[in-house]
Amino acid sequence: MALSEYPEHLRGLVEDYLAELRFTDGTPTEGLEEAMRYSLLAGGKRIRPVLALATARALRRDEREVLPLAAALELIHTYSLIHDDLPAMDDDDLRRGRPTCHVAYGEDVAILAGDALYAEAFRHVLTHQTGDPQCVIDALAHLATATGVNGMVGGQYLDVSADHPDLRELHALKTGRLIGASIQCIALLSGADADRWRPYCAELGVLFQIVDDILDVTGTDDALGKPQGSDERHGKRTYVSEFGLAGARTMAETSHANARAALAAAAPNGALELEHITDFIYTRTS
């Protein structure tokens, strides 16, 4: 799988859209907006919003129509990274190759920047996303659930608590729910059957996390854009710590095959960009 097959044209649409976003209407809060944009525009593959645009294409609609919701996904993902990096959480000083938000702006401003990005994500969809109002509400309700106590934040809680369930259950919440929402929210926005995408969403989230755990061991600081071996330093349970590097690689191979099969079932008429993203997640090196 050549990395060039990643749908860079969709990532380009996302980057251009995010670059135009502004959040403040007055000078007193310009410093907060600066911190928000510092983290938001730090780069990356933009996998979650690109998944959203790719899903729109799989549903045979213009991907530009869903850019507001796609951008909201990246705002929420960025908020989660800012808070994950805080000293009380993962205590990381490097993200995407440069100082984390709390290092650059202080812990207090970083917390507020994350809070603001989450709120602005929902405001942006409510004020800019076109479509049937009920479909917009359904998509936002799903996004709120996927990022709340029974989703991403709940998974983060399990990750920091002393007693948490098996890895698949943990990461299905912490990582998988937002990845899945990137697909299912677009189905809901389009008035399509979101449930048919559920098996693909679940397996894609697992695949992403297994590969992430492998890269934490095998990657370099430069490639990852953050300190290598962070999970081990924090004593976190990972697919590598539980099953060994060889075992994790075997699990990734199986998960990739399962994800491709689930995608074929969800999109029997084909979904080329989603196929490429699935392959990229399996073969990525950063």
PDB file of C-alpha atoms in Angstrom:
ATOM      1  CA  MET A   1       0.000   0.000   0.000  1.00  0.00           C
ATOM      2  CA  ALA A   2       1.632   3.235  -1.115  1.00  0.00           C
ATOM      3  CA  LEU A   3       1.223   6.111   1.282  1.00  0.00           C
ATOM      4  CA  SER A   4       0.505   8.315  -1.733  1.00  0.00           C
ATOM      5  CA  GLU A   5      -2.877   6.564  -2.005  1.00  0.00           C
ATOM      6  CA  TYR A   6      -4.075   8.339   1.128  1.00  0.00           C
ATOM      7  CA  PRO A   7      -6.760  10.754  -0.126  1.00  0.00           C
ATOM      8  CA  GLU A   8      -4.620  13.879   0.080  1.00  0.00           C
ATOM      9  CA  HIS A   9      -7.176  15.814  -1.960  1.00  0.00           C
ATOM     10  CA  LEU A  10      -9.641  15.382   0.901  1.00  0.00           C
ATOM     11  CA  ARG A  11      -7.034  16.328   3.487  1.00  0.00           C
ATOM     12  CA  GLY A  12      -6.332  19.463   1.472  1.00  0.00           C
ATOM     13  CA  LEU A  13      -9.991  20.454   1.648  1.00  0.00           C
ATOM     14  CA  VAL A  14      -9.922  19.983   5.416  1.00  0.00           C
ATOM     15  CA  GLU A  15      -6.712  21.991   5.869  1.00  0.00           C
ATOM     16  CA  ASP A  16      -8.025  24.909   3.817  1.00  0.00           C
ATOM     17  CA  TYR A  17     -11.308  24.911   5.719  1.00  0.00           C
ATOM     18  CA  LEU A  18      -9.675  24.774   9.159  1.00  0.00           C
ATOM     19  CA  ALA A  19      -7.271  27.578   8.262  1.00  0.00           C
ATOM     20  CA  GLU A  20     -10.228  29.924   7.702  1.00  0.00           C
ATOM     21  CA  LEU A  21     -11.891  29.260  11.065  1.00  0.00           C
ATOM     22  CA  ARG A  22     -11.954  32.076  13.606  1.00  0.00           C
ATOM     23  CA  PHE A  23     -13.422  31.886  17.089  1.00  0.00           C
ATOM     24  CA  THR A  24     -13.271  35.285  18.776  1.00  0.00           C
ATOM     25  CA  ASP A  25     -15.147  38.497  18.055  1.00  0.00           C
ATOM     26  CA  GLY A  26     -13.023  40.769  20.202  1.00  0.00           C
ATOM     27  CA  THR A  27      -9.478  41.493  21.289  1.00  0.00           C
ATOM     28  CA  PRO A  28      -9.874  40.417  24.947  1.00  0.00           C
ATOM     29  CA  THR A  29      -9.965  36.741  23.907  1.00  0.00           C
ATOM     30  CA  GLU A  30      -7.474  36.836  21.053  1.00  0.00           C
ATOM     31  CA  GLY A  31      -4.908  35.047  23.215  1.00  0.00           C
ATOM     32  CA  LEU A  32      -7.308  32.153  23.736  1.00  0.00           C
ATOM     33  CA  GLU A  33      -7.981  31.903  20.011  1.00  0.00           C
ATOM     34  CA  GLU A  34      -4.220  31.905  19.370  1.00  0.00           C
ATOM     35  CA  ALA A  35      -3.784  28.900  21.659  1.00  0.00           C
ATOM     36  CA  MET A  36      -6.710  27.102  20.014  1.00  0.00           C
ATOM     37  CA  ARG A  37      -5.358  27.659  16.523  1.00  0.00           C
ATOM     38  CA  TYR A  38      -1.817  26.769  17.614  1.00  0.00           C
ATOM     39  CA  SER A  39      -2.946  23.220  18.324  1.00  0.00           C
ATOM     40  CA  LEU A  40      -5.646  22.992  15.665  1.00  0.00           C
ATOM     41  CA  LEU A  41      -3.321  23.955  12.809  1.00  0.00           C
ATOM     42  CA  ALA A  42      -0.350  21.834  13.910  1.00  0.00           C
ATOM     43  CA  GLY A  43      -0.777  19.456  10.976  1.00  0.00           C
ATOM     44  CA  GLY A  44      -1.320  15.723  10.817  1.00  0.00           C
ATOM     45  CA  LYS A  45      -3.216  13.441   8.459  1.00  0.00           C
ATOM     46  CA  ARG A  46      -6.627  14.697   9.677  1.00  0.00           C
ATOM     47  CA  ILE A  47      -7.884  11.116   9.646  1.00  0.00           C
ATOM     48  CA  ARG A  48     -11.231  11.836  11.342  1.00  0.00           C
ATOM     49  CA  PRO A  49     -12.447  14.670   9.095  1.00  0.00           C
ATOM     50  CA  VAL A  50     -11.012  12.905   6.049  1.00  0.00           C
ATOM     51  CA  LEU A  51     -13.026   9.831   7.041  1.00  0.00           C
ATOM     52  CA  ALA A  52     -16.087  12.072   7.153  1.00  0.00           C
ATOM     53  CA  LEU A  53     -15.491  13.428   3.657  1.00  0.00           C
ATOM     54  CA  ALA A  54     -14.722   9.940   2.348  1.00  0.00           C
ATOM     55  CA  THR A  55     -17.985   8.660   3.833  1.00  0.00           C
ATOM     56  CA  ALA A  56     -19.873  11.441   2.076  1.00  0.00           C
ATOM     57  CA  ARG A  57     -18.325  10.305  -1.205  1.00  0.00           C
ATOM     58  CA  ALA A  58     -19.250   6.699  -0.439  1.00  0.00           C
ATOM     59  CA  LEU A  59     -22.832   7.890   0.033  1.00  0.00           C
ATOM     60  CA  ARG A  60     -22.625   9.638  -3.346  1.00  0.00           C
ATOM     61  CA  ARG A  61     -22.864  13.195  -2.066  1.00  0.00           C
ATOM     62  CA  ASP A  62     -20.611  16.229  -2.485  1.00  0.00           C
ATOM     63  CA  GLU A  63     -17.977  16.047   0.258  1.00  0.00           C
ATOM     64  CA  ARG A  64     -17.865  19.859   0.524  1.00  0.00           C
ATOM     65  CA  GLU A  65     -21.393  19.815   1.890  1.00  0.00           C
ATOM     66  CA  VAL A  66     -20.239  18.124   5.113  1.00  0.00           C
ATOM     67  CA  LEU A  67     -17.136  20.215   5.782  1.00  0.00           C
ATOM     68  CA  PRO A  68     -18.651  21.959   8.844  1.00  0.00           C
ATOM     69  CA  LEU A  69     -19.277  18.630  10.574  1.00  0.00           C
ATOM     70  CA  ALA A  70     -15.919  17.294   9.430  1.00  0.00           C
ATOM     71  CA  ALA A  71     -14.196  20.340  10.904  1.00  0.00           C
ATOM     72  CA  ALA A  72     -16.067  19.854  14.176  1.00  0.00           C
ATOM     73  CA  LEU A  73     -14.597  16.360  14.428  1.00  0.00           C
ATOM     74  CA  GLU A  74     -11.092  17.798  14.174  1.00  0.00           C
ATOM     75  CA  LEU A  75     -11.856  20.518  16.729  1.00  0.00           C
ATOM     76  CA  ILE A  76     -12.974  17.832  19.176  1.00  0.00           C
ATOM     77  CA  HIS A  77      -9.979  15.625  18.423  1.00  0.00           C
ATOM     78  CA  THR A  78      -7.646  18.572  19.006  1.00  0.00           C
ATOM     79  CA  TYR A  79      -9.331  19.360  22.325  1.00  0.00           C
ATOM     80  CA  SER A  80      -8.790  15.753  23.415  1.00  0.00           C
ATOM     81  CA  LEU A  81      -5.099  15.925  22.510  1.00  0.00           C
ATOM     82  CA  ILE A  82      -4.585  19.176  24.418  1.00  0.00           C
ATOM     83  CA  HIS A  83      -6.129  17.676  27.542  1.00  0.00           C
ATOM     84  CA  ASP A  84      -4.376  14.306  27.109  1.00  0.00           C
ATOM     85  CA  ASP A  85      -1.006  16.069  27.058  1.00  0.00           C
ATOM     86  CA  LEU A  86      -1.570  17.917  30.358  1.00  0.00           C
ATOM     87  CA  PRO A  87       0.651  17.059  33.353  1.00  0.00           C
ATOM     88  CA  ALA A  88      -2.342  15.554  35.175  1.00  0.00           C
ATOM     89  CA  MET A  89      -2.922  13.184  32.255  1.00  0.00           C
ATOM     90  CA  ASP A  90      -0.100  11.920  29.999  1.00  0.00           C
ATOM     91  CA  ASP A  91       2.303  14.774  30.836  1.00  0.00           C
ATOM     92  CA  ASP A  92       3.733  15.060  27.320  1.00  0.00           C
ATOM     93  CA  ASP A  93       5.805  18.041  26.201  1.00  0.00           C
ATOM     94  CA  LEU A  94       5.799  17.323  22.462  1.00  0.00           C
ATOM     95  CA  ARG A  95       2.918  16.949  20.017  1.00  0.00           C
ATOM     96  CA  ARG A  96       3.194  16.855  16.237  1.00  0.00           C
ATOM     97  CA  GLY A  97       6.826  17.877  16.452  1.00  0.00           C
ATOM     98  CA  ARG A  98       6.466  20.998  18.574  1.00  0.00           C
ATOM     99  CA  PRO A  99       5.752  21.967  22.196  1.00  0.00           C
ATOM    100  CA  THR A 100       2.344  20.936  23.474  1.00  0.00           C
ATOM    101  CA  CYS A 101      -0.266  23.600  24.150  1.00  0.00           C
ATOM    102  CA  HIS A 102       0.319  23.735  27.904  1.00  0.00           C
ATOM    103  CA  VAL A 103       4.071  24.108  27.384  1.00  0.00           C
ATOM    104  CA  ALA A 104       3.571  26.934  24.903  1.00  0.00           C
ATOM    105  CA  TYR A 105       0.740  28.782  26.698  1.00  0.00           C
ATOM    106  CA  GLY A 106       0.520  27.445  30.243  1.00  0.00           C
ATOM    107  CA  GLU A 107      -1.738  24.821  31.779  1.00  0.00           C
ATOM    108  CA  ASP A 108      -4.562  27.242  32.510  1.00  0.00           C
ATOM    109  CA  VAL A 109      -4.836  28.530  28.946  1.00  0.00           C
ATOM    110  CA  ALA A 110      -4.436  24.999  27.527  1.00  0.00           C
ATOM    111  CA  ILE A 111      -7.377  23.743  29.583  1.00  0.00           C
ATOM    112  CA  LEU A 112      -9.500  26.655  28.411  1.00  0.00           C
ATOM    113  CA  ALA A 113      -8.395  26.177  24.797  1.00  0.00           C
ATOM    114  CA  GLY A 114      -9.557  22.565  24.938  1.00  0.00           C
ATOM    115  CA  ASP A 115     -12.863  23.545  26.545  1.00  0.00           C
ATOM    116  CA  ALA A 116     -13.420  26.210  23.905  1.00  0.00           C
ATOM    117  CA  LEU A 117     -12.648  23.900  20.988  1.00  0.00           C
ATOM    118  CA  TYR A 118     -15.250  21.419  22.202  1.00  0.00           C
ATOM    119  CA  ALA A 119     -17.928  24.097  22.538  1.00  0.00           C
ATOM    120  CA  GLU A 120     -17.021  25.734  19.231  1.00  0.00           C
ATOM    121  CA  ALA A 121     -17.298  22.374  17.449  1.00  0.00           C
ATOM    122  CA  PHE A 122     -21.014  22.151  18.245  1.00  0.00           C
ATOM    123  CA  ARG A 123     -21.637  25.846  17.629  1.00  0.00           C
ATOM    124  CA  HIS A 124     -19.989  25.564  14.224  1.00  0.00           C
ATOM    125  CA  VAL A 125     -22.187  22.673  13.122  1.00  0.00           C
ATOM    126  CA  LEU A 126     -25.352  24.329  14.413  1.00  0.00           C
ATOM    127  CA  THR A 127     -24.635  27.568  12.574  1.00  0.00           C
ATOM    128  CA  HIS A 128     -22.946  26.338   9.381  1.00  0.00           C
ATOM    129  CA  GLN A 129     -24.018  22.780   8.566  1.00  0.00           C
ATOM    130  CA  THR A 130     -26.724  22.635   5.910  1.00  0.00           C
ATOM    131  CA  GLY A 131     -29.236  19.845   5.555  1.00  0.00           C
ATOM    132  CA  ASP A 132     -32.460  18.589   7.028  1.00  0.00           C
ATOM    133  CA  PRO A 133     -32.642  20.024  10.585  1.00  0.00           C
ATOM    134  CA  GLN A 134     -33.603  16.674  12.120  1.00  0.00           C
ATOM    135  CA  CYS A 135     -30.671  14.975  10.408  1.00  0.00           C
ATOM    136  CA  VAL A 136     -28.301  17.651  11.748  1.00  0.00           C
ATOM    137  CA  ILE A 137     -29.678  17.152  15.253  1.00  0.00           C
ATOM    138  CA  ASP A 138     -29.385  13.369  14.955  1.00  0.00           C
ATOM    139  CA  ALA A 139     -25.754  13.689  13.852  1.00  0.00           C
ATOM    140  CA  LEU A 140     -24.934  16.054  16.714  1.00  0.00           C
ATOM    141  CA  ALA A 141     -26.655  13.832  19.263  1.00  0.00           C
ATOM    142  CA  HIS A 142     -24.527  10.928  18.078  1.00  0.00           C
ATOM    143  CA  LEU A 143     -21.378  13.068  18.229  1.00  0.00           C
ATOM    144  CA  ALA A 144     -22.170  14.199  21.782  1.00  0.00           C
ATOM    145  CA  THR A 145     -22.705  10.595  22.874  1.00  0.00           C
ATOM    146  CA  ALA A 146     -19.531   9.425  21.159  1.00  0.00           C
ATOM    147  CA  THR A 147     -17.448  12.045  22.954  1.00  0.00           C
ATOM    148  CA  GLY A 148     -19.076  11.981  26.400  1.00  0.00           C
ATOM    149  CA  VAL A 149     -19.230   9.665  29.405  1.00  0.00           C
ATOM    150  CA  ASN A 150     -20.272   6.691  27.282  1.00  0.00           C
ATOM    151  CA  GLY A 151     -17.672   7.482  24.636  1.00  0.00           C
ATOM    152  CA  MET A 152     -14.296   9.159  24.398  1.00  0.00           C
ATOM    153  CA  VAL A 153     -14.221  10.837  27.824  1.00  0.00           C
ATOM    154  CA  GLY A 154     -15.464   7.665  29.485  1.00  0.00           C
ATOM    155  CA  GLY A 155     -12.654   5.777  27.786  1.00  0.00           C
ATOM    156  CA  GLN A 156     -10.141   8.338  28.984  1.00  0.00           C
ATOM    157  CA  TYR A 157     -11.454   7.851  32.515  1.00  0.00           C
ATOM    158  CA  LEU A 158     -10.994   4.090  32.237  1.00  0.00           C
ATOM    159  CA  ASP A 159      -7.470   4.687  30.958  1.00  0.00           C
ATOM    160  CA  VAL A 160      -6.459   6.696  34.040  1.00  0.00           C
ATOM    161  CA  SER A 161      -8.380   4.619  36.597  1.00  0.00           C
ATOM    162  CA  ALA A 162      -6.720   1.766  38.432  1.00  0.00           C
ATOM    163  CA  ASP A 163      -9.278  -0.814  37.366  1.00  0.00           C
ATOM    164  CA  HIS A 164     -10.296  -0.916  33.718  1.00  0.00           C
ATOM    165  CA  PRO A 165     -11.688  -3.636  31.404  1.00  0.00           C
ATOM    166  CA  ASP A 166     -10.049  -5.450  28.542  1.00  0.00           C
ATOM    167  CA  LEU A 167      -8.157  -3.390  26.008  1.00  0.00           C
ATOM    168  CA  ARG A 168     -10.718  -3.699  23.242  1.00  0.00           C
ATOM    169  CA  GLU A 169     -13.483  -2.323  25.463  1.00  0.00           C
ATOM    170  CA  LEU A 170     -11.252   0.471  26.755  1.00  0.00           C
ATOM    171  CA  HIS A 171     -10.117   1.642  23.332  1.00  0.00           C
ATOM    172  CA  ALA A 172     -13.517   1.158  21.739  1.00  0.00           C
ATOM    173  CA  LEU A 173     -14.504   4.111  23.920  1.00  0.00           C
ATOM    174  CA  LYS A 174     -11.324   6.185  24.118  1.00  0.00           C
ATOM    175  CA  THR A 175     -10.264   5.960  20.477  1.00  0.00           C
ATOM    176  CA  GLY A 176     -12.895   4.064  18.538  1.00  0.00           C
ATOM    177  CA  ARG A 177     -15.999   6.128  19.288  1.00  0.00           C
ATOM    178  CA  LEU A 178     -14.727   9.350  17.689  1.00  0.00           C
ATOM    179  CA  ILE A 179     -13.338   7.466  14.711  1.00  0.00           C
ATOM    180  CA  GLY A 180     -16.684   5.721  14.322  1.00  0.00           C
ATOM    181  CA  ALA A 181     -18.565   8.991  14.725  1.00  0.00           C
ATOM    182  CA  SER A 182     -16.586  10.380  11.800  1.00  0.00           C
ATOM    183  CA  ILE A 183     -18.441   7.859   9.646  1.00  0.00           C
ATOM    184  CA  GLN A 184     -21.795   7.367  11.357  1.00  0.00           C
ATOM    185  CA  CYS A 185     -22.458  11.087  11.839  1.00  0.00           C
ATOM    186  CA  ILE A 186     -22.187  11.591   8.091  1.00  0.00           C
ATOM    187  CA  ALA A 187     -24.607   8.717   7.512  1.00  0.00           C
ATOM    188  CA  LEU A 188     -27.060  10.306   9.956  1.00  0.00           C
ATOM    189  CA  LEU A 189     -26.579  13.725   8.382  1.00  0.00           C
ATOM    190  CA  SER A 190     -27.388  12.162   5.011  1.00  0.00           C
ATOM    191  CA  GLY A 191     -30.487  10.364   6.267  1.00  0.00           C
ATOM    192  CA  ALA A 192     -28.802   7.007   5.665  1.00  0.00           C
ATOM    193  CA  ASP A 193     -28.707   3.904   7.874  1.00  0.00           C
ATOM    194  CA  ALA A 194     -25.895   4.553  10.353  1.00  0.00           C
ATOM    195  CA  ASP A 195     -26.159   1.093  11.932  1.00  0.00           C
ATOM    196  CA  ARG A 196     -24.933  -0.685   8.830  1.00  0.00           C
ATOM    197  CA  TRP A 197     -21.591   1.101   9.290  1.00  0.00           C
ATOM    198  CA  ARG A 198     -21.233   0.041  12.932  1.00  0.00           C
ATOM    199  CA  PRO A 199     -19.114  -3.134  12.376  1.00  0.00           C
ATOM    200  CA  TYR A 200     -16.698  -1.240  10.138  1.00  0.00           C
ATOM    201  CA  CYS A 201     -16.449   1.642  12.603  1.00  0.00           C
ATOM    202  CA  ALA A 202     -15.755  -0.687  15.517  1.00  0.00           C
ATOM    203  CA  GLU A 203     -13.045  -2.619  13.694  1.00  0.00           C
ATOM    204  CA  LEU A 204     -11.391   0.506  12.299  1.00  0.00           C
ATOM    205  CA  GLY A 205     -11.063   1.927  15.799  1.00  0.00           C
ATOM    206  CA  VAL A 206      -9.434  -1.268  17.032  1.00  0.00           C
ATOM    207  CA  LEU A 207      -7.051  -1.326  14.073  1.00  0.00           C
ATOM    208  CA  PHE A 208      -6.035   2.278  14.677  1.00  0.00           C
ATOM    209  CA  GLN A 209      -5.215   1.611  18.325  1.00  0.00           C
ATOM    210  CA  ILE A 210      -3.266  -1.600  17.725  1.00  0.00           C
ATOM    211  CA  VAL A 211      -1.089   0.157  15.146  1.00  0.00           C
ATOM    212  CA  ASP A 212      -0.720   3.150  17.483  1.00  0.00           C
ATOM    213  CA  ASP A 213       0.558   0.855  20.232  1.00  0.00           C
ATOM    214  CA  ILE A 214       3.013  -0.783  17.830  1.00  0.00           C
ATOM    215  CA  LEU A 215       4.337   2.588  16.674  1.00  0.00           C
ATOM    216  CA  ASP A 216       4.831   3.713  20.269  1.00  0.00           C
ATOM    217  CA  VAL A 217       7.436   0.956  20.496  1.00  0.00           C
ATOM    218  CA  THR A 218       8.897   0.903  16.985  1.00  0.00           C
ATOM    219  CA  GLY A 219       8.598   4.538  15.882  1.00  0.00           C
ATOM    220  CA  THR A 220      10.967   7.457  16.361  1.00  0.00           C
ATOM    221  CA  ASP A 221      10.348  10.831  17.965  1.00  0.00           C
ATOM    222  CA  ASP A 222      10.737  12.547  14.601  1.00  0.00           C
ATOM    223  CA  ALA A 223       8.321  10.243  12.809  1.00  0.00           C
ATOM    224  CA  LEU A 224       5.735  10.230  15.581  1.00  0.00           C
ATOM    225  CA  GLY A 225       5.987  13.935  16.372  1.00  0.00           C
ATOM    226  CA  LYS A 226       5.921  13.039  20.076  1.00  0.00           C
ATOM    227  CA  PRO A 227       8.167  11.102  22.491  1.00  0.00           C
ATOM    228  CA  GLN A 228       8.540   7.445  21.543  1.00  0.00           C
ATOM    229  CA  GLY A 229       7.772   4.961  24.333  1.00  0.00           C
ATOM    230  CA  SER A 230       5.348   7.251  26.136  1.00  0.00           C
ATOM    231  CA  ASP A 231       2.929   4.428  26.962  1.00  0.00           C
ATOM    232  CA  GLU A 232       5.640   2.298  28.567  1.00  0.00           C
ATOM    233  CA  ARG A 233       6.909   5.206  30.667  1.00  0.00           C
ATOM    234  CA  HIS A 234       3.418   5.751  32.016  1.00  0.00           C
ATOM    235  CA  GLY A 235       2.894   2.055  32.700  1.00  0.00           C
ATOM    236  CA  LYS A 236      -0.102   1.827  30.381  1.00  0.00           C
ATOM    237  CA  ARG A 237      -1.529  -1.450  29.199  1.00  0.00           C
ATOM    238  CA  THR A 238      -1.215  -1.696  25.440  1.00  0.00           C
ATOM    239  CA  TYR A 239      -1.613  -4.367  22.796  1.00  0.00           C
ATOM    240  CA  VAL A 240       2.175  -4.695  22.767  1.00  0.00           C
ATOM    241  CA  SER A 241       2.514  -4.981  26.546  1.00  0.00           C
ATOM    242  CA  GLU A 242      -0.319  -7.528  26.656  1.00  0.00           C
ATOM    243  CA  PHE A 243       0.469  -9.644  23.588  1.00  0.00           C
ATOM    244  CA  GLY A 244       4.053  -8.768  22.616  1.00  0.00           C
ATOM    245  CA  LEU A 245       5.173  -7.002  19.461  1.00  0.00           C
ATOM    246  CA  ALA A 246       4.742 -10.057  17.229  1.00  0.00           C
ATOM    247  CA  GLY A 247       1.324 -10.774  18.701  1.00  0.00           C
ATOM    248  CA  ALA A 248       0.211  -7.180  18.209  1.00  0.00           C
ATOM    249  CA  ARG A 249       1.331  -7.255  14.585  1.00  0.00           C
ATOM    250  CA  THR A 250      -0.665 -10.426  13.996  1.00  0.00           C
ATOM    251  CA  MET A 251      -3.697  -8.809  15.616  1.00  0.00           C
ATOM    252  CA  ALA A 252      -3.286  -5.747  13.394  1.00  0.00           C
ATOM    253  CA  GLU A 253      -3.204  -7.944  10.295  1.00  0.00           C
ATOM    254  CA  THR A 254      -6.388  -9.720  11.375  1.00  0.00           C
ATOM    255  CA  SER A 255      -8.099  -6.457  12.306  1.00  0.00           C
ATOM    256  CA  HIS A 256      -7.217  -4.928   8.943  1.00  0.00           C
ATOM    257  CA  ALA A 257      -8.766  -7.883   7.114  1.00  0.00           C
ATOM    258  CA  ASN A 258     -11.869  -7.659   9.303  1.00  0.00           C
ATOM    259  CA  ALA A 259     -12.167  -3.918   8.677  1.00  0.00           C
ATOM    260  CA  ARG A 260     -11.917  -4.351   4.919  1.00  0.00           C
ATOM    261  CA  ALA A 261     -14.566  -7.089   5.012  1.00  0.00           C
ATOM    262  CA  ALA A 262     -16.888  -4.940   7.140  1.00  0.00           C
ATOM    263  CA  LEU A 263     -16.405  -2.008   4.782  1.00  0.00           C
ATOM    264  CA  ALA A 264     -17.271  -4.165   1.783  1.00  0.00           C
ATOM    265  CA  ALA A 265     -20.488  -5.183   3.535  1.00  0.00           C
ATOM    266  CA  ALA A 266     -21.393  -1.594   4.437  1.00  0.00           C
ATOM    267  CA  ALA A 267     -20.591  -0.205   0.988  1.00  0.00           C
ATOM    268  CA  PRO A 268     -21.253  -2.994  -1.531  1.00  0.00           C
ATOM    269  CA  ASN A 269     -21.021  -0.519  -4.412  1.00  0.00           C
ATOM    270  CA  GLY A 270     -17.511   0.468  -3.383  1.00  0.00           C
ATOM    271  CA  ALA A 271     -15.921   3.188  -1.248  1.00  0.00           C
ATOM    272  CA  LEU A 272     -12.481   3.788  -2.722  1.00  0.00           C
ATOM    273  CA  GLU A 273     -11.343   6.550  -0.385  1.00  0.00           C
ATOM    274  CA  LEU A 274     -12.451   4.631   2.702  1.00  0.00           C
ATOM    275  CA  GLU A 275     -10.560   1.588   1.420  1.00  0.00           C
ATOM    276  CA  HIS A 276      -7.428   3.691   1.050  1.00  0.00           C
ATOM    277  CA  ILE A 277      -7.792   5.201   4.527  1.00  0.00           C
ATOM    278  CA  THR A 278      -8.249   1.740   6.035  1.00  0.00           C
ATOM    279  CA  ASP A 279      -5.084   0.535   4.334  1.00  0.00           C
ATOM    280  CA  PHE A 280      -3.214   3.679   5.394  1.00  0.00           C
ATOM    281  CA  ILE A 281      -4.173   3.191   9.036  1.00  0.00           C
ATOM    282  CA  TYR A 282      -2.782  -0.345   8.852  1.00  0.00           C
ATOM    283  CA  THR A 283       0.480   0.627   7.122  1.00  0.00           C
ATOM    284  CA  ARG A 284       1.134   4.056   8.640  1.00  0.00           C
ATOM    285  CA  THR A 285       4.481   4.819  10.206  1.00  0.00           C
ATOM    286  CA  SER A 286       3.538   7.870  12.277  1.00  0.00           C
TER     287      SER A 286
END
